[in-house]
Short mmCIF file of C-alpha atoms in Angstrom, two decimals:
data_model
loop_
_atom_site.label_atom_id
_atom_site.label_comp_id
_atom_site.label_asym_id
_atom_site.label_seq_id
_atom_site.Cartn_x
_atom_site.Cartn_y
_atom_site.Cartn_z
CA UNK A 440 -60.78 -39.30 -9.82
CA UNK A 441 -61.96 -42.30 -8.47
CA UNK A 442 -65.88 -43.55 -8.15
CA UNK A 443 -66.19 -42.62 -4.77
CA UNK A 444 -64.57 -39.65 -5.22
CA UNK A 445 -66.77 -38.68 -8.36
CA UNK A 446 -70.07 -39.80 -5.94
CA UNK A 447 -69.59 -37.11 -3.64
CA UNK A 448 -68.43 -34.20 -6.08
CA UNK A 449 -71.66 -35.15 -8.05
CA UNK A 450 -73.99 -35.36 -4.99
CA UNK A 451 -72.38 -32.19 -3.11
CA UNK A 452 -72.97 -29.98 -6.54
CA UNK A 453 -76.25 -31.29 -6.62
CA UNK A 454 -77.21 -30.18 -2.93
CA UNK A 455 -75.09 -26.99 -2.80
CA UNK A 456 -72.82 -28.04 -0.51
CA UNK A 457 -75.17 -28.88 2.19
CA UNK A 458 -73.67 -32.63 2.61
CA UNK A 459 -70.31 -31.34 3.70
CA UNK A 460 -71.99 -29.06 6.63
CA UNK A 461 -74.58 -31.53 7.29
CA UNK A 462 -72.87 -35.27 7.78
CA UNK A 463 -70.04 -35.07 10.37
CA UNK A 464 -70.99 -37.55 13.21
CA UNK A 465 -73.57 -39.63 12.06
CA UNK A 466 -73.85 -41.83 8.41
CA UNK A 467 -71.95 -40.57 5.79
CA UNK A 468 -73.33 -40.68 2.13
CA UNK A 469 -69.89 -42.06 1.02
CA UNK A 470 -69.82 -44.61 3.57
CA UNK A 471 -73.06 -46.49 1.90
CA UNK A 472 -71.28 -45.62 -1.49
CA UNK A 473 -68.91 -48.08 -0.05
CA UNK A 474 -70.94 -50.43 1.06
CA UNK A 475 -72.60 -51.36 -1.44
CA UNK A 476 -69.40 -51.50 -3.83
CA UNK A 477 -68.59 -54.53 -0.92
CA UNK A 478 -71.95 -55.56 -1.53
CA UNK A 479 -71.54 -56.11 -4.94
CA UNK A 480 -68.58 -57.38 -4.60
CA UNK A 481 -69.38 -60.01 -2.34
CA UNK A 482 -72.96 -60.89 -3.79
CA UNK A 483 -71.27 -61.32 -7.52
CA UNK A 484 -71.86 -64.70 -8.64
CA UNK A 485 -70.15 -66.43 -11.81
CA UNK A 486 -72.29 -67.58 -14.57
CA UNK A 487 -70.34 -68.55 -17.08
CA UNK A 488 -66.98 -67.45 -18.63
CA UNK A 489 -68.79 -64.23 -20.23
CA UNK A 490 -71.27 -63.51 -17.60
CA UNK A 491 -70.56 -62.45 -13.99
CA UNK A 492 -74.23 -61.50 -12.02
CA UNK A 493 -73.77 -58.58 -9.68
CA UNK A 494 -77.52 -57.63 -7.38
CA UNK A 495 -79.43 -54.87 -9.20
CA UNK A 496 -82.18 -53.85 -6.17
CA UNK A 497 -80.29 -52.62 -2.95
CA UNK A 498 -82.14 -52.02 0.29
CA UNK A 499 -80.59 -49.89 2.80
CA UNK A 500 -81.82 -49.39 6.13
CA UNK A 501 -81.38 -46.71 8.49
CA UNK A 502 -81.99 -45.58 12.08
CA UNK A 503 -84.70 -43.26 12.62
CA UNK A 504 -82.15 -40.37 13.24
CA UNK A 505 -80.54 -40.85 9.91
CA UNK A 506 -83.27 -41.41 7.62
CA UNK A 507 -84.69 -38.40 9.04
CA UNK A 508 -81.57 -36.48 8.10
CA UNK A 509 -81.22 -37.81 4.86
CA UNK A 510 -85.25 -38.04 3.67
CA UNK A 511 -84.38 -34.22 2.44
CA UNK A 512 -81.84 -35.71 0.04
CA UNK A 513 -83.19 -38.61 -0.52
CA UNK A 514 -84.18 -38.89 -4.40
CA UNK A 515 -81.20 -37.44 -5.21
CA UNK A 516 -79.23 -39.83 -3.08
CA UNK A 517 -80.88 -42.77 -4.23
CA UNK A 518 -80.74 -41.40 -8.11
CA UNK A 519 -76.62 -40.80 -7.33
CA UNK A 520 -76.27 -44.12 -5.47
CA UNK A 521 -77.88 -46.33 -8.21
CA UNK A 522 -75.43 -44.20 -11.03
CA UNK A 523 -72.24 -45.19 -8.90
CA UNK A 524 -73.38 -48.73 -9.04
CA UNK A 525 -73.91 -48.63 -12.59
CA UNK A 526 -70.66 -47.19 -13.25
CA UNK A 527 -68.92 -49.74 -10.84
CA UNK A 528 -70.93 -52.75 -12.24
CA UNK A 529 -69.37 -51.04 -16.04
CA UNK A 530 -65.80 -50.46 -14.58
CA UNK A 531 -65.60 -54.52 -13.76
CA UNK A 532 -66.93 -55.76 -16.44
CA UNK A 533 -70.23 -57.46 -14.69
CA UNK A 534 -73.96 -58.26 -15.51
CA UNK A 535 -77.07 -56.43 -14.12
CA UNK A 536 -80.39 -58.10 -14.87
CA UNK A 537 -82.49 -55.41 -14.88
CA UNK A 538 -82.54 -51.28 -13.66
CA UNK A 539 -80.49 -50.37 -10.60
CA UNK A 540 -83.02 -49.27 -7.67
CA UNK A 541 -81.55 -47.96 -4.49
CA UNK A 542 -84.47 -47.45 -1.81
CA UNK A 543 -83.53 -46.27 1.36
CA UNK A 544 -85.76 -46.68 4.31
CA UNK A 545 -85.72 -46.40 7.91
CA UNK A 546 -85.92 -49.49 10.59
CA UNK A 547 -86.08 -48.41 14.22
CA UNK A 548 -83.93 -51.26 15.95
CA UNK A 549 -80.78 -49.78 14.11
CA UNK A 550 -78.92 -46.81 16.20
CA UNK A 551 -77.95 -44.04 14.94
CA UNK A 552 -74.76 -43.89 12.63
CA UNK A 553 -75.43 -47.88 12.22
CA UNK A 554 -77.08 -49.14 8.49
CA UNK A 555 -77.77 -52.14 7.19
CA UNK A 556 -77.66 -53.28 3.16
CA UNK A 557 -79.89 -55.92 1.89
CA UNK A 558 -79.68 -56.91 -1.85
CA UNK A 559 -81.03 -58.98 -4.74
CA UNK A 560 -80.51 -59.71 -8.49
CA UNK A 561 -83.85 -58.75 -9.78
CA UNK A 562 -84.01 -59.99 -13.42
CA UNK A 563 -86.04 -58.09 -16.01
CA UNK A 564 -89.14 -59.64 -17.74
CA UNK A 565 -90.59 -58.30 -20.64
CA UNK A 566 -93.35 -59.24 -22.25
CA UNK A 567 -93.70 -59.63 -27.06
CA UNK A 568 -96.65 -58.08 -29.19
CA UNK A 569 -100.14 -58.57 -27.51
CA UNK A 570 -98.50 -59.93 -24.07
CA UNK A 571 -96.88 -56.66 -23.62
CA UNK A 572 -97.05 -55.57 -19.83
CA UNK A 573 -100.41 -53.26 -19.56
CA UNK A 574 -103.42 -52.16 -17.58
CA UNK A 575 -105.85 -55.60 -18.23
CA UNK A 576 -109.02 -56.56 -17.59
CA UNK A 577 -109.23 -58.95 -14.51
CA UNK A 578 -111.09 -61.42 -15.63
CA UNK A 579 -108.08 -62.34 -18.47
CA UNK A 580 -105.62 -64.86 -17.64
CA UNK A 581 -101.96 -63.16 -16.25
CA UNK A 582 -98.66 -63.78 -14.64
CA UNK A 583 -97.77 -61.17 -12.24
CA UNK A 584 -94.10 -60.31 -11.64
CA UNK A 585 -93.25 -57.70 -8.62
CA UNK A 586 -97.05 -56.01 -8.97
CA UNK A 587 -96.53 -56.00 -13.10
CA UNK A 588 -99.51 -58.26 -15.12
CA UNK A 589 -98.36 -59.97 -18.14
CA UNK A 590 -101.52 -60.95 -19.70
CA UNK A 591 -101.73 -64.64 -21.34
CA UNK A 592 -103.63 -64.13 -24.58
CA UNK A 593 -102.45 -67.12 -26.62
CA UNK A 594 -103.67 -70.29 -26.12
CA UNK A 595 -99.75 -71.52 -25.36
CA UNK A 596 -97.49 -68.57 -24.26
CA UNK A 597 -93.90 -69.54 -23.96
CA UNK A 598 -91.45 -68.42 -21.67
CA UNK A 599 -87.96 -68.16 -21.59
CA UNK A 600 -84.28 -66.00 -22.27
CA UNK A 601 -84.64 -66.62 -26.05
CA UNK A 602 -85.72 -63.70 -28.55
CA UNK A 603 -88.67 -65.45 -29.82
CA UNK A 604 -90.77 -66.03 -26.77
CA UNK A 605 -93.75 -64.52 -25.54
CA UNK A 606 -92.52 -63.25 -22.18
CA UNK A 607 -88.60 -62.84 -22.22
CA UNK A 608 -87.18 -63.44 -18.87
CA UNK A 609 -83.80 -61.94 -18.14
CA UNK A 610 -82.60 -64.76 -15.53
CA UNK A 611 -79.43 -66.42 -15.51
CA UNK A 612 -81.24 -69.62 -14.74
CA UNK A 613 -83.38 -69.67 -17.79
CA UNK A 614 -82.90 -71.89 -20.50
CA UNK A 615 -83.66 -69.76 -23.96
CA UNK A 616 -87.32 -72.03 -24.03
CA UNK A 617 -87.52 -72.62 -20.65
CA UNK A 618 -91.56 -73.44 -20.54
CA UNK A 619 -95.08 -72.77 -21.69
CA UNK A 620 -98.05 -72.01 -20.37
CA UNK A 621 -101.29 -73.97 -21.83
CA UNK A 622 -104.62 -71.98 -21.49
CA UNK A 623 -107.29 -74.98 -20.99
CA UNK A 624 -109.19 -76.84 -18.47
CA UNK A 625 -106.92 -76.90 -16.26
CA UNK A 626 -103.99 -74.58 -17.09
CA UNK A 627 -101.21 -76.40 -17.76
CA UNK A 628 -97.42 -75.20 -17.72
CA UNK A 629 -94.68 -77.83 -19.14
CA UNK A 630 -91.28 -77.52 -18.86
CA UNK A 631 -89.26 -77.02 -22.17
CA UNK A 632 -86.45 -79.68 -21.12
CA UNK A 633 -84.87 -76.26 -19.34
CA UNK A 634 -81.38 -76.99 -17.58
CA UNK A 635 -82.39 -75.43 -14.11
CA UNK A 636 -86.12 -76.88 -14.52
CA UNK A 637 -89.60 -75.06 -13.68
CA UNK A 638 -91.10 -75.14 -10.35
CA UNK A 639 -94.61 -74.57 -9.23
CA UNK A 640 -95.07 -73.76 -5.13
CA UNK A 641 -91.55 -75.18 -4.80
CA UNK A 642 -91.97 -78.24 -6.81
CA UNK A 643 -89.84 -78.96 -9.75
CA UNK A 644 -92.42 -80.19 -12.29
CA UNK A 645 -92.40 -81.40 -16.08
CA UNK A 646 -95.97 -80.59 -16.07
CA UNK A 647 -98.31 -78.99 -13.55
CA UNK A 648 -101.77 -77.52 -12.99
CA UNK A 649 -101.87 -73.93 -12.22
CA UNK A 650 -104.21 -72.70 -10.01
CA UNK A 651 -105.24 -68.91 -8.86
CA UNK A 652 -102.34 -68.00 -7.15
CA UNK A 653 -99.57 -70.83 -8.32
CA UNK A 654 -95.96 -69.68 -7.90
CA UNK A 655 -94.15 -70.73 -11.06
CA UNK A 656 -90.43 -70.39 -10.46
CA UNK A 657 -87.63 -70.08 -13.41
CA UNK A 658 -84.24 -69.34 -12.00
CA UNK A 659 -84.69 -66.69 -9.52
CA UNK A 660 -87.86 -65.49 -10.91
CA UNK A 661 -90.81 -65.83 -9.55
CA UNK A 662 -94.48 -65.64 -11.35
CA UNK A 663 -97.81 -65.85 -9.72
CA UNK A 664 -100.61 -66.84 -11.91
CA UNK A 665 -104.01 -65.17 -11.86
CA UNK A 666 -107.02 -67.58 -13.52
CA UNK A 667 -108.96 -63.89 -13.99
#
């Protein structure tokens, strides 16, 4: 039994057969199964020999008709959606940054039995010891990474892919010790002779002042830096 296949035999058990009464003229739950094998198929991009990135956050938007139908199933669509692209991303051998999230969501200038799939590679970051992501006080120093704080509470944090730093970044584009990030007057980060190279508001820097706000950029990550 194929993927696709085992998608809708898993889904169909899980809603009592209510998908095969249900879906007959409008979007079928198998047909954004396929899409977004095409999507991942078409967004994978080569690393290296070893490495082959697939997207890992998947946006698909529906007309008002068909959200509405599906909003009743839709945790345990999204939960069986994200599983098939696990399984698919497994089958081919390729690399997910992070967790697979499915969100589906409805955009009224789509008709009905019409969807659209938007994607990214989201990577993971993770944060060692006394950086660890957590509830902090405002006033402390932090990075921010899609609404998650990473507090800075050494005077030098260092980032990067590599074991041993202080907030682990699961990019592609970082080097193991990509940067660091010097608590002072002003806050400093400097670039750790990375291959892809650091960028702050869109500027590739060796060293530059952060500011409330400041974008730094490593790979396809992007960190915003809070003073506190």
């Amino acid at each position: 039994m194929g993927l696709l296949e085992r998608f809708e035999d898993s889904l169909d058990r899980l809603v009592n057969g209510a998908f095969a009464r249900a879906f007959k003229a409008e979007v079928q739950p198998v047909e954004i199964a396929s899409a977004l094998q095409r999507e991942v198929n078409d967004r994978a991009a080569v690393i290296d020999r070893a490495r082959t990135v697939i997207p890992n956050v998947f946006h698909v938007e529906l007309s008002e008709h068909d959200y509405r139908r599906l909003a009743v199933f839709k945790d345990a669509l999204q939960t069986e959606l994200a599983t098939l692209v696990r399984d698919y991303g497994a089958e081919q051998g390729y690399t997910l940054l992070g967790p697979v999230d499915v969100l589906l969501s409805q955009d009224d200038e789509l008709e009905t039995g019409i969807f659209r799939v938007r994607s990214e590679a989201r990577a993971e970051v993770r944060a060692e010891g006394s950086q660890q992501a957590a509830e902090v006080d405002t006033r402390q120093p932090r990075l921010e990474v899609s609404g998650t704080a990473y507090p800075l509470v050494r005077a030098v944090s260092r980032l990067g892919r590599g074991s041993d730093t202080d907030i682990r970044i699961e990019d592609p584009g970082a080097s193991r010790n990509h940067c660091e990030i010097v608590l002072g007057q002003p806050v400093l980060v400097r670039d750790l002779n990375s291959t892809n190279g650091t960028f702050v508001n869109g500027q590739r820097v060796s060293q530059g002042e952060l500011n409330d706000g400041s974008t730094i950029t490593i790979g396809t990550t992007h960190l915003v830096f809070r003073s506190g």
